[in-house]
Coordinates of C-alpha atoms in Angstrom, one line a residue:
Chain D
X1 CA 128.8 -6.5 48.9
X2 CA 126.7 -4.8 46.3
X3 CA 123.8 -2.4 46.9
X4 CA 121.1 -5.0 46.1
X5 CA 122.5 -7.3 48.9
X6 CA 122.6 -4.5 51.4
X7 CA 119.0 -3.4 50.7
X8 CA 117.8 -7.0 50.7
X9 CA 119.4 -7.7 54.1
X10 CA 118.0 -4.5 55.6
X11 CA 114.5 -5.2 54.2
X12 CA 114.7 -8.7 55.5
X13 CA 115.7 -7.5 59.0
X14 CA 112.7 -5.1 59.0
X15 CA 110.2 -7.7 57.8
X16 CA 111.5 -10.4 60.2
X17 CA 111.5 -8.0 63.1
X18 CA 107.9 -7.0 62.3
X19 CA 106.7 -10.6 62.0
X20 CA 108.4 -11.5 65.4
X21 CA 106.7 -8.4 66.9
X22 CA 103.3 -9.7 65.7
X23 CA 104.0 -13.0 67.5
X24 CA 105.1 -11.5 70.8
X25 CA 102.5 -8.8 70.8
X26 CA 99.8 -11.5 70.3
X27 CA 101.3 -13.3 73.3
X28 CA 100.8 -10.1 75.4
X29 CA 97.3 -9.6 74.1
X30 CA 96.3 -13.1 75.2
X31 CA 97.7 -12.5 78.7
X32 CA 96.4 -9.1 79.6
X33 CA 92.8 -7.7 80.0
X34 CA 90.7 -4.6 80.2
X35 CA 92.4 -1.3 79.1
X36 CA 95.9 -2.9 78.9
X37 CA 94.4 -5.5 76.5
X38 CA 92.8 -2.8 74.4
X39 CA 96.1 -0.8 74.1
X40 CA 98.1 -3.9 73.1
X41 CA 95.4 -4.9 70.6
X42 CA 95.9 -1.5 69.0
X43 CA 99.6 -2.0 68.9
X44 CA 99.2 -5.4 67.3
X45 CA 96.9 -4.1 64.6
X46 CA 99.3 -1.2 64.0
X47 CA 102.2 -3.6 63.5
X48 CA 100.2 -5.8 61.1
X49 CA 99.4 -2.7 59.0
X50 CA 103.1 -1.7 58.9
X51 CA 104.0 -5.2 58.0
X52 CA 101.4 -5.1 55.2
X53 CA 102.9 -1.8 53.9
X54 CA 106.4 -3.2 53.8
X55 CA 105.2 -6.3 51.9
X56 CA 103.3 -4.1 49.4
X57 CA 106.4 -1.9 48.9
X58 CA 108.6 -4.9 48.3
X59 CA 106.5 -6.4 45.5
X60 CA 107.2 -4.8 42.1
X61 CA 104.1 -4.1 40.1
X62 CA 103.8 -3.7 36.4
X63 CA 102.0 -0.7 34.9
X64 CA 100.3 1.7 37.1
X65 CA 101.8 1.5 40.6
X66 CA 99.6 4.3 42.0
X67 CA 97.0 2.0 43.7
X68 CA 99.8 0.0 45.4
X69 CA 101.6 3.2 46.5
X70 CA 98.3 4.6 47.9
X71 CA 97.7 1.3 49.7
X72 CA 101.2 1.3 51.2
X73 CA 101.0 4.9 52.3
X74 CA 97.5 4.3 53.6
X75 CA 98.6 1.3 55.6
X76 CA 101.5 3.4 57.1
X77 CA 99.0 6.2 58.0
X78 CA 96.7 3.6 59.7
X79 CA 99.8 2.3 61.6
X80 CA 100.5 5.8 62.8
X81 CA 97.0 6.4 64.0
X82 CA 96.6 3.0 65.7
X83 CA 100.0 3.4 67.4
X84 CA 99.0 6.8 68.6
X85 CA 95.7 5.5 70.0
X86 CA 97.4 2.6 71.8
X87 CA 100.0 5.0 73.2
X88 CA 97.3 7.4 74.5
X89 CA 95.4 4.5 76.1
X90 CA 98.6 3.3 77.8
X91 CA 99.3 6.9 78.9
X92 CA 95.7 7.0 80.4
X93 CA 96.4 3.8 82.3
X94 CA 99.6 5.1 83.7
X95 CA 98.1 8.4 84.7
X96 CA 95.1 6.7 86.3
X97 CA 97.2 4.3 88.3
X98 CA 99.4 7.1 89.5
X99 CA 96.3 8.8 90.9
X100 CA 96.9 11.9 88.8
X101 CA 93.3 12.1 87.5
X102 CA 91.7 11.7 91.0
X103 CA 93.8 14.6 92.3
X104 CA 92.7 16.9 89.5
X105 CA 89.0 16.2 90.2
Chain F
X1 CA 120.0 -28.8 99.0
X2 CA 119.7 -25.2 98.1
X3 CA 123.2 -25.2 96.6
X4 CA 122.6 -28.2 94.4
X5 CA 119.3 -26.7 93.1
X6 CA 121.1 -23.5 92.3
X7 CA 123.8 -25.5 90.5
X8 CA 121.2 -27.3 88.5
X9 CA 119.5 -24.0 87.6
X10 CA 122.8 -22.5 86.5
X11 CA 123.5 -25.6 84.4
X12 CA 120.1 -25.4 82.8
X13 CA 120.6 -21.7 82.1
X14 CA 124.0 -22.4 80.5
X15 CA 122.5 -25.2 78.4
X16 CA 119.7 -23.0 77.2
X17 CA 122.1 -20.1 76.4
X18 CA 124.3 -22.6 74.5
X19 CA 121.4 -24.0 72.5
X20 CA 120.0 -20.5 71.7
X21 CA 123.4 -19.2 70.6
X22 CA 124.1 -22.3 68.5
X23 CA 120.8 -22.0 66.8
X24 CA 121.4 -18.3 66.2
X25 CA 124.8 -18.9 64.7
X26 CA 123.5 -21.7 62.6
X27 CA 120.6 -19.6 61.1
X28 CA 122.9 -16.6 60.7
X29 CA 125.4 -18.8 58.8
X30 CA 122.5 -20.3 56.7
X31 CA 121.1 -16.9 55.9
X32 CA 124.4 -15.3 55.0
X33 CA 125.5 -18.2 52.9
X34 CA 122.3 -18.1 50.9
X35 CA 122.5 -14.3 50.5
X36 CA 126.2 -14.5 49.5
X37 CA 125.7 -17.3 47.0
X38 CA 123.2 -20.1 46.8
X39 CA 126.0 -22.5 46.0
X40 CA 128.1 -21.4 48.9
X41 CA 126.6 -23.7 51.4
X42 CA 126.7 -26.7 49.1
X43 CA 130.3 -26.1 48.1
X44 CA 131.3 -25.5 51.8
X45 CA 129.7 -28.8 52.8
X46 CA 131.3 -30.5 49.9
X47 CA 134.8 -29.1 50.7
X48 CA 134.5 -30.1 54.3
X49 CA 133.4 -33.6 53.3
X50 CA 136.3 -33.9 51.0
X51 CA 138.7 -32.7 53.6
X52 CA 137.4 -35.4 55.9
X53 CA 137.4 -38.1 53.2
X54 CA 140.9 -37.4 51.9
X55 CA 142.7 -38.0 55.1
X56 CA 146.0 -38.8 53.6
X57 CA 148.0 -35.8 52.2
X58 CA 151.1 -36.2 50.1
X59 CA 153.7 -33.4 50.1
X60 CA 156.4 -33.3 47.5
X61 CA 159.2 -30.8 47.6
X62 CA 162.2 -29.9 45.4
X63 CA 165.1 -27.7 46.2
X64 CA 165.9 -25.2 43.5
X65 CA 169.2 -23.7 42.6
X66 CA 170.0 -20.0 42.0
X67 CA 168.2 -18.3 39.1
X68 CA 169.8 -18.3 35.6
X69 CA 171.1 -15.0 34.2
X70 CA 168.3 -13.8 31.8
X71 CA 169.4 -13.2 28.2
X72 CA 167.2 -10.3 27.1
X73 CA 166.1 -9.3 23.6
X74 CA 164.3 -6.0 23.0
X75 CA 162.3 -5.0 19.9
X76 CA 160.8 -1.6 19.2
X77 CA 157.5 -1.5 17.3
X78 CA 154.8 0.9 16.2
X79 CA 151.3 -0.5 15.7
X80 CA 148.6 1.8 14.6
X81 CA 150.1 4.8 16.4
X82 CA 151.0 2.9 19.6
X83 CA 154.7 2.7 20.3
X84 CA 156.1 -0.1 22.4
X85 CA 159.3 -2.0 23.3
X86 CA 158.8 -5.8 23.6
X87 CA 161.2 -7.4 26.0
X88 CA 161.6 -11.2 26.3
X89 CA 163.9 -13.7 27.8
X90 CA 164.0 -17.4 28.4
X91 CA 161.9 -19.0 31.0
X92 CA 163.7 -20.4 34.0
X93 CA 162.4 -22.8 36.7
X94 CA 164.7 -21.4 39.3
X95 CA 163.4 -17.9 38.8
X96 CA 160.3 -16.9 40.6
X97 CA 159.9 -13.3 39.7
X98 CA 161.5 -10.6 37.5
X99 CA 162.2 -6.9 37.8
X100 CA 163.0 -4.6 34.9
X101 CA 165.3 -1.7 35.2
X102 CA 165.2 1.1 32.5
X103 CA 168.0 3.6 32.3
X104 CA 169.2 2.6 35.8
X105 CA 165.8 3.1 37.4
X106 CA 163.1 0.5 38.2
X107 CA 160.4 0.2 35.5
X108 CA 158.4 -2.8 36.8
X109 CA 158.8 -5.4 39.5
X110 CA 157.3 -8.8 40.4
X111 CA 156.7 -10.1 36.9
X112 CA 156.0 -13.8 36.7
X113 CA 156.1 -14.1 32.9
X114 CA 159.4 -13.8 30.9
X115 CA 158.0 -11.1 28.6
X116 CA 157.1 -7.4 29.0
X117 CA 155.8 -4.7 26.7
X118 CA 156.9 -1.2 27.6
X119 CA 154.5 1.3 26.2
X120 CA 155.6 4.4 28.2
X121 CA 158.1 5.3 25.5
X122 CA 158.6 8.3 23.2
X123 CA 159.2 8.6 19.4
X124 CA 162.9 8.5 18.5
X125 CA 164.1 7.9 22.0
X126 CA 166.7 5.3 23.2
X127 CA 166.4 3.2 26.3
X128 CA 168.6 0.8 28.1
X129 CA 166.9 -2.2 29.8
X130 CA 168.2 -4.8 32.2
X131 CA 166.2 -7.7 33.8
X132 CA 166.8 -8.9 37.4
X133 CA 165.7 -12.5 38.1
X134 CA 164.8 -13.4 41.7
X135 CA 164.8 -17.1 42.9
X136 CA 162.5 -18.4 45.5
X137 CA 165.3 -19.8 47.7
X138 CA 167.2 -17.3 49.8
X139 CA 169.0 -14.3 48.3
X140 CA 169.3 -15.8 44.7
X141 CA 169.4 -12.9 42.2
X142 CA 170.7 -12.8 38.6
X143 CA 171.1 -9.6 36.6
X144 CA 171.0 -9.7 32.8
X145 CA 173.3 -7.8 30.4
X146 CA 172.0 -4.3 29.4
X147 CA 170.0 -4.1 26.2
X148 CA 169.7 -0.8 24.3
X149 CA 166.6 -0.2 22.2
X150 CA 166.0 2.8 19.9
X151 CA 162.4 3.7 18.9
X152 CA 161.4 4.7 15.4
X153 CA 161.3 8.5 14.6
X154 CA 157.7 8.2 13.3
X155 CA 154.6 6.3 14.3
X156 CA 151.4 7.1 12.4
X157 CA 147.9 5.8 13.1
X158 CA 146.5 3.7 10.2
X159 CA 142.9 4.7 10.0
X160 CA 140.7 2.5 7.9
X161 CA 139.2 4.0 4.8
X162 CA 135.6 5.0 5.6
X163 CA 133.0 3.2 3.7
X164 CA 129.3 4.0 3.8
X165 CA 126.9 1.9 1.8
X166 CA 123.2 1.7 1.2
X167 CA 122.5 -2.1 1.1
X168 CA 118.8 -2.1 0.8
X169 CA 116.1 0.2 -0.4
X170 CA 112.5 -0.6 0.2
X171 CA 113.3 -4.3 0.7
X172 CA 115.4 -4.6 -2.5
X173 CA 119.2 -4.9 -2.6
X174 CA 121.0 -1.8 -3.9
X175 CA 123.6 -3.2 -6.4
X176 CA 124.2 0.0 -8.3
X177 CA 123.7 3.1 -6.2
X178 CA 124.3 5.4 -9.2
X179 CA 121.0 4.2 -10.8
X180 CA 117.6 5.7 -9.8
X181 CA 115.4 3.2 -8.0
X182 CA 111.6 3.2 -8.0
X183 CA 109.2 2.5 -5.2
X184 CA 105.4 2.7 -4.8
X185 CA 105.7 2.9 -1.0
X186 CA 105.5 6.4 0.3
X187 CA 107.6 5.5 3.3
X188 CA 110.4 3.2 1.9
X189 CA 112.9 1.6 4.3
X190 CA 116.6 2.4 3.9
X191 CA 119.1 0.0 5.3
X192 CA 122.8 0.6 5.2
X193 CA 126.2 -0.1 6.8
X194 CA 129.2 2.0 7.6
X195 CA 132.5 0.8 9.1
X196 CA 132.2 3.2 12.1
X197 CA 130.7 1.6 15.2
X198 CA 127.8 3.7 16.6
X199 CA 128.1 6.3 13.9
X200 CA 125.8 9.2 13.8
X201 CA 123.9 9.1 10.5
X202 CA 122.6 12.4 9.1
X203 CA 119.9 11.9 6.5
X204 CA 118.6 14.4 4.0
X205 CA 115.9 13.6 1.5
X206 CA 115.4 16.2 -1.2
X207 CA 112.7 16.4 -3.8
X208 CA 108.9 17.1 -3.6
X209 CA 109.1 16.2 0.1
X210 CA 112.1 17.3 2.1
X211 CA 113.0 15.3 5.2
X212 CA 116.0 15.8 7.3
X213 CA 116.7 13.5 10.2
X214 CA 119.4 11.9 12.3
X215 CA 119.8 8.4 13.5
X216 CA 122.6 6.2 14.8
X217 CA 124.2 3.0 13.6
X218 CA 124.7 0.1 16.0
X219 CA 128.1 -1.2 17.1
X220 CA 128.4 -3.2 13.8
X221 CA 127.7 0.0 11.8
X222 CA 124.3 -1.2 10.7
X223 CA 121.4 1.3 10.5
X224 CA 117.8 1.3 9.4
X225 CA 115.8 4.4 8.6
X226 CA 112.3 5.1 7.4
X227 CA 110.8 8.6 6.7
X228 CA 108.6 9.6 9.5
X229 CA 106.0 10.8 7.0
X230 CA 104.9 9.7 3.6
X231 CA 106.9 11.1 0.6
X232 CA 105.1 12.7 -2.3
X233 CA 105.3 11.2 -5.8
X234 CA 108.4 12.3 -7.7
X235 CA 112.1 12.1 -7.9
X236 CA 113.9 12.3 -4.5
X237 CA 117.5 12.4 -3.5
X238 CA 118.8 10.7 -0.4
X239 CA 122.0 12.1 1.1
X240 CA 123.6 10.2 4.0
X241 CA 126.5 11.4 6.1
X242 CA 128.1 9.1 8.7
X243 CA 130.1 10.8 11.4
X244 CA 132.4 9.1 13.9
X245 CA 131.0 9.9 17.4
X246 CA 134.5 9.8 18.8
X247 CA 136.0 12.1 16.2
X248 CA 133.6 14.5 14.5
X249 CA 136.1 15.3 11.8
X250 CA 135.8 11.8 10.5
X251 CA 132.8 11.5 8.3
X252 CA 131.8 10.0 5.0
X253 CA 128.9 10.8 2.7
X254 CA 126.7 8.8 0.2
X255 CA 124.1 9.9 -2.3
X256 CA 121.3 8.0 -3.9
X257 CA 118.3 8.9 -5.9
X258 CA 114.9 7.2 -6.1
X259 CA 111.5 7.9 -7.5
X260 CA 108.2 7.5 -5.6
X261 CA 105.4 6.5 -7.9
X262 CA 101.7 5.9 -7.2
X263 CA 100.8 2.5 -8.6
X264 CA 97.2 2.8 -7.2
X265 CA 97.5 -0.4 -5.2
X266 CA 99.1 0.9 -2.1
X267 CA 96.9 3.2 0.0
X268 CA 98.6 6.4 0.8
X269 CA 98.8 7.9 4.2
X270 CA 97.6 11.4 4.9
X271 CA 100.5 13.7 4.0
X272 CA 99.9 16.5 6.4
X273 CA 103.4 18.0 6.1
X274 CA 104.4 18.5 2.6
X275 CA 107.7 19.9 3.4
X276 CA 109.7 18.7 6.4
X277 CA 113.0 19.8 7.5
X278 CA 115.3 19.4 10.5
X279 CA 118.2 21.0 12.2
X280 CA 120.9 18.4 11.9
X281 CA 123.4 19.7 14.3
X282 CA 123.7 22.5 16.8
X283 CA 126.2 24.3 14.6
X284 CA 123.8 24.4 11.7
X285 CA 122.3 27.9 11.7
X286 CA 120.4 28.3 8.5
X287 CA 119.0 26.3 5.6
X288 CA 121.1 23.6 4.1
X289 CA 121.3 22.6 0.5
X290 CA 121.3 19.2 -1.1
X291 CA 124.5 18.0 -2.8
X292 CA 124.9 19.2 -6.4
X293 CA 123.7 16.6 -9.0
X294 CA 126.4 14.6 -10.7
X295 CA 124.6 14.8 -14.0
X296 CA 127.8 14.4 -16.1
X297 CA 128.6 11.0 -14.8
X298 CA 125.0 9.8 -14.7
X299 CA 122.4 11.7 -16.8
X300 CA 119.6 9.7 -15.1
X301 CA 120.3 11.4 -11.8
X302 CA 118.5 14.7 -11.7
X303 CA 118.9 15.9 -8.2
X304 CA 116.7 18.9 -7.5
X305 CA 118.5 21.9 -6.2
X306 CA 116.2 22.7 -3.4
X307 CA 116.9 25.2 -0.6
X308 CA 115.6 24.0 2.7
X309 CA 114.0 26.7 4.8
X310 CA 115.7 27.2 8.1
X311 CA 114.4 25.1 10.9
X312 CA 112.2 27.1 13.4
X313 CA 113.5 25.1 16.3
X314 CA 116.8 23.5 17.4
X315 CA 116.7 21.1 20.3
X316 CA 118.6 18.1 21.6
X317 CA 117.1 14.8 22.8
X318 CA 118.4 12.7 25.7
X319 CA 116.9 10.3 28.3
X320 CA 117.1 10.7 32.0
X321 CA 118.5 7.2 32.8
X322 CA 119.2 5.6 29.4
X323 CA 117.1 2.6 30.4
X324 CA 113.5 1.8 31.2
X325 CA 111.7 -1.1 32.8
X326 CA 109.2 -3.3 31.0
X327 CA 105.8 -1.7 31.7
X328 CA 107.5 1.4 33.1
X329 CA 108.2 4.8 31.7
X330 CA 111.1 6.2 29.7
X331 CA 111.7 9.9 30.6
X332 CA 112.6 11.8 27.4
X333 CA 114.4 15.2 27.9
X334 CA 114.0 17.7 25.1
X335 CA 116.3 20.7 25.6
X336 CA 115.2 23.6 23.3
X337 CA 118.3 25.5 22.2
X338 CA 116.7 28.0 19.8
X339 CA 113.1 28.7 18.8
X340 CA 111.5 31.1 16.4
X341 CA 109.6 33.9 18.1
X342 CA 106.5 32.8 16.1
X343 CA 106.4 29.6 18.2
X344 CA 107.4 31.0 21.6
X345 CA 104.9 29.9 24.3
X346 CA 102.8 27.9 21.8
X347 CA 102.0 24.3 22.0
X348 CA 103.2 21.7 19.5
X349 CA 102.4 18.0 18.9
X350 CA 105.4 15.8 19.7
X351 CA 105.3 12.2 18.5
X352 CA 107.4 9.8 20.6
X353 CA 108.1 6.6 18.8
X354 CA 109.9 3.6 20.2
X355 CA 111.8 1.7 17.4
X356 CA 113.5 -1.6 17.9
X357 CA 117.1 -2.4 16.6
X358 CA 115.6 -3.7 13.3
X359 CA 113.9 -0.4 12.7
X360 CA 110.4 -1.7 13.4
X361 CA 108.1 0.7 15.2
X362 CA 107.0 -0.7 18.5
X363 CA 104.9 2.0 20.0
X364 CA 103.8 5.6 19.4
X365 CA 102.9 8.2 22.0
X366 CA 101.6 11.7 21.2
X367 CA 101.8 14.6 23.5
X368 CA 101.2 18.3 23.3
X369 CA 104.2 20.3 24.7
X370 CA 104.6 24.0 25.4
X371 CA 107.6 25.4 23.6
X372 CA 109.8 27.9 25.3
X373 CA 113.2 29.0 24.1
X374 CA 115.9 27.6 26.4
X375 CA 113.3 25.4 28.1
X376 CA 113.5 21.7 28.9
X377 CA 110.6 19.4 28.3
X378 CA 110.5 16.1 30.3
X379 CA 108.0 13.6 29.1
X380 CA 107.4 10.1 30.6
X381 CA 107.0 7.9 27.5
X382 CA 105.2 4.6 28.5
X383 CA 107.1 1.4 27.6
X384 CA 105.0 -1.6 26.9
X385 CA 105.3 -4.5 29.4
X386 CA 105.4 -6.8 26.4
X387 CA 108.5 -5.2 24.9
X388 CA 111.4 -7.7 25.1
X389 CA 114.6 -6.8 26.9
X390 CA 117.1 -5.2 24.6
X391 CA 118.3 -2.0 22.9
X392 CA 115.8 0.4 21.4
X393 CA 115.7 3.9 19.9
X394 CA 113.4 6.6 21.1
X395 CA 112.5 9.0 18.3
X396 CA 110.8 12.3 18.7
X397 CA 109.0 14.0 15.8
X398 CA 108.2 17.6 16.6
X399 CA 105.8 19.1 14.2
X400 CA 106.0 22.9 13.7
X401 CA 103.9 24.3 10.8
X402 CA 105.5 22.7 7.7
X403 CA 108.5 21.5 9.6
X404 CA 109.1 18.2 11.3
X405 CA 112.1 18.0 13.5
X406 CA 113.2 14.4 14.1
X407 CA 115.7 13.2 16.7
X408 CA 116.8 9.8 17.9
X409 CA 118.3 8.6 21.1
X410 CA 119.2 5.0 22.0
X411 CA 118.0 3.4 25.3
X412 CA 117.7 -0.1 26.7
X413 CA 114.7 -1.9 28.1
X414 CA 115.3 -3.9 31.2
X415 CA 113.3 -6.9 32.4
X416 CA 110.4 -6.2 34.7
X417 CA 111.5 -6.7 38.3
X418 CA 110.1 -9.2 40.8
X419 CA 111.1 -7.4 44.0
X420 CA 111.5 -3.7 44.5
X421 CA 114.3 -3.2 47.0
X422 CA 114.0 0.6 47.0
X423 CA 116.5 3.2 45.8
X424 CA 116.1 2.1 42.2
X425 CA 117.4 -1.5 42.9
X426 CA 115.4 -4.5 41.9
X427 CA 115.5 -8.2 41.7
X428 CA 114.3 -9.4 38.3
X429 CA 112.2 -12.4 37.6
X430 CA 115.0 -14.4 35.9
X431 CA 117.2 -13.7 39.0
X432 CA 114.5 -14.8 41.2
X433 CA 113.9 -17.9 39.1
X434 CA 117.6 -18.7 39.1
X435 CA 117.6 -18.8 42.9
X436 CA 114.0 -20.2 43.2
X437 CA 115.2 -23.2 45.2
X438 CA 117.1 -21.0 47.7
X439 CA 114.3 -18.6 48.0
X440 CA 111.6 -21.3 48.5
X441 CA 113.8 -23.1 51.0
X442 CA 114.5 -19.8 52.9
X443 CA 110.9 -18.8 52.9
X444 CA 109.8 -22.3 54.1
X445 CA 112.3 -22.2 57.0
X446 CA 111.2 -18.7 58.0
X447 CA 107.6 -19.6 57.8
X448 CA 108.0 -22.8 59.9
X449 CA 110.1 -20.8 62.4
X450 CA 107.4 -18.2 62.6
X451 CA 104.6 -20.7 63.0
X452 CA 106.6 -22.5 65.6
X453 CA 107.2 -19.3 67.6
X454 CA 103.5 -18.5 67.3
X455 CA 102.4 -21.9 68.7
X456 CA 105.1 -21.7 71.4
X457 CA 103.7 -18.3 72.5
X458 CA 100.2 -19.7 72.5
X459 CA 101.4 -22.7 74.6
X460 CA 103.1 -20.4 77.1
X461 CA 99.8 -18.4 77.4
X462 CA 97.8 -21.6 78.1
X463 CA 100.3 -22.4 80.9
X464 CA 99.9 -18.9 82.4
X465 CA 98.2 -18.6 85.8
X466 CA 96.0 -15.5 85.3
X467 CA 95.1 -12.6 83.1
X468 CA 97.1 -9.5 83.9
X469 CA 95.4 -6.1 84.2
X470 CA 96.8 -2.7 85.0
X471 CA 95.9 -3.1 88.6
X472 CA 97.9 -6.4 88.8
X473 CA 100.9 -4.5 87.4
X474 CA 100.4 -1.8 90.1
X475 CA 100.2 -4.5 92.8
X476 CA 103.3 -6.2 91.5
X477 CA 105.2 -2.9 92.0
X478 CA 105.3 -1.8 88.4
X479 CA 104.1 1.7 89.6
X480 CA 106.4 2.6 92.5
X481 CA 106.8 6.1 94.0
X482 CA 109.2 8.5 92.3
X483 CA 112.2 9.5 94.2
X484 CA 112.1 13.0 95.8
X485 CA 108.3 13.3 95.3
X486 CA 106.1 13.3 98.4
X487 CA 102.5 12.9 97.5
X488 CA 99.7 12.6 100.1

């Protein structure tokens, strides 16, 4: 198997995994509410941005590639921020339900 | 009742698992077959269909006898410096493979053809060969009589006589190179051939304008050169030297004289550099002189005896990868070997020119570079997206005072890619177009699968009983107490 095939298979696995993640995260967003809903919405948007970055990276552009590189890196940065926000929201839910916050007050 | 329900549930689970795994295997097979080769699936289906259709199989067999004893003949030969002993014997149906024994030791085994050429031989040596024939049935073996072969005591390489010719000057055939030609073009084109593939051509133009440059011939020995700057009016001498890139001692020279005249019709370019010179090779340390005129044989030729001032810079030109993508960059690497103190740390204009295999200039790029002795200059030279795929030459013209130092390096332009896989690997548009059917089909299948899964997920949500919040999760026991922690 040549290098092109290996890279193509790995890229395909990544893109297919991300597209499936979009579907199943949407399913969770439809089913949950309140803060749980908000955190999963953040996860969903983060995954969409990562998916966008991968697609932009895959497409070869003639001439100046800088705007596309900026877009891809920007999308990844947004993914990181949204993922962090969703994770913090989820962390807050867990701490709240555990009663950790009430005890501190 | 409970048992039968459990049985039904188990059966359903098994059926689902079976369906899911079958679908998984099917899509994995489909995907892998398309990735491996687009024709794989079709050929596989076709072969399976044929295997089913051709139900009747006829088997024929024949019992062979023992192999015949090979009658071997051996001939020693020397062809262009390569010594060999050619062994041959008659073909035999009952022999499946042959082994060769040289001087009592195995030389080669498992040969299927009744000939062999032994090239691991020395000048003036003698060898004794024997051939062992093996039959396919049981222990059938036949050994030939020994054959002694003596090699010649000499084996010389016949090198062709080198031949360098100027075939065309300024668009006109050069029938008699000893006669002085005339041109009104200040930058005439020189086309020639040499019987050395990829030869390095050193060019030296002497006269009112002195130009020294280097270029390379293609695999057919064809080369085209044009002075980088306009030549002044007057008598010039062209001196060409072709060198074999695989053997620097093999070289051939050619001289030609021509006169540049101003006919008033052709507009002249600005001649900024009246004298141009170049360091041809790394070994060249000082100024070089043009060949002495052969005035006795041809009084028309009056070659000026001009001493070329030493080049203020010596550098080599190479490329980082040897290839560039359409619309991408070609990274040129200029390694400065020696530099006059006068120019140390100063900037100089370098002209980067991309020339096609016919010698036509395709693009020009100017850049100011800082010169440092022993330094390396890396410059990304833009390659036009409209440049067709093929072989090109990158030429650098470095201007220092009255000197122009010209170097050439070949490179290839690759088609612009369609998909960037990362790590420098690409899928080009022609590749993508070649597999357009497979790609479109795969994308359609994946898209439909994705939409199907999306709607399935939505359908499952519509069938859900309630919205789930964090409190529901807590009530459902998702947040149980930790072991060993006693909180009040």
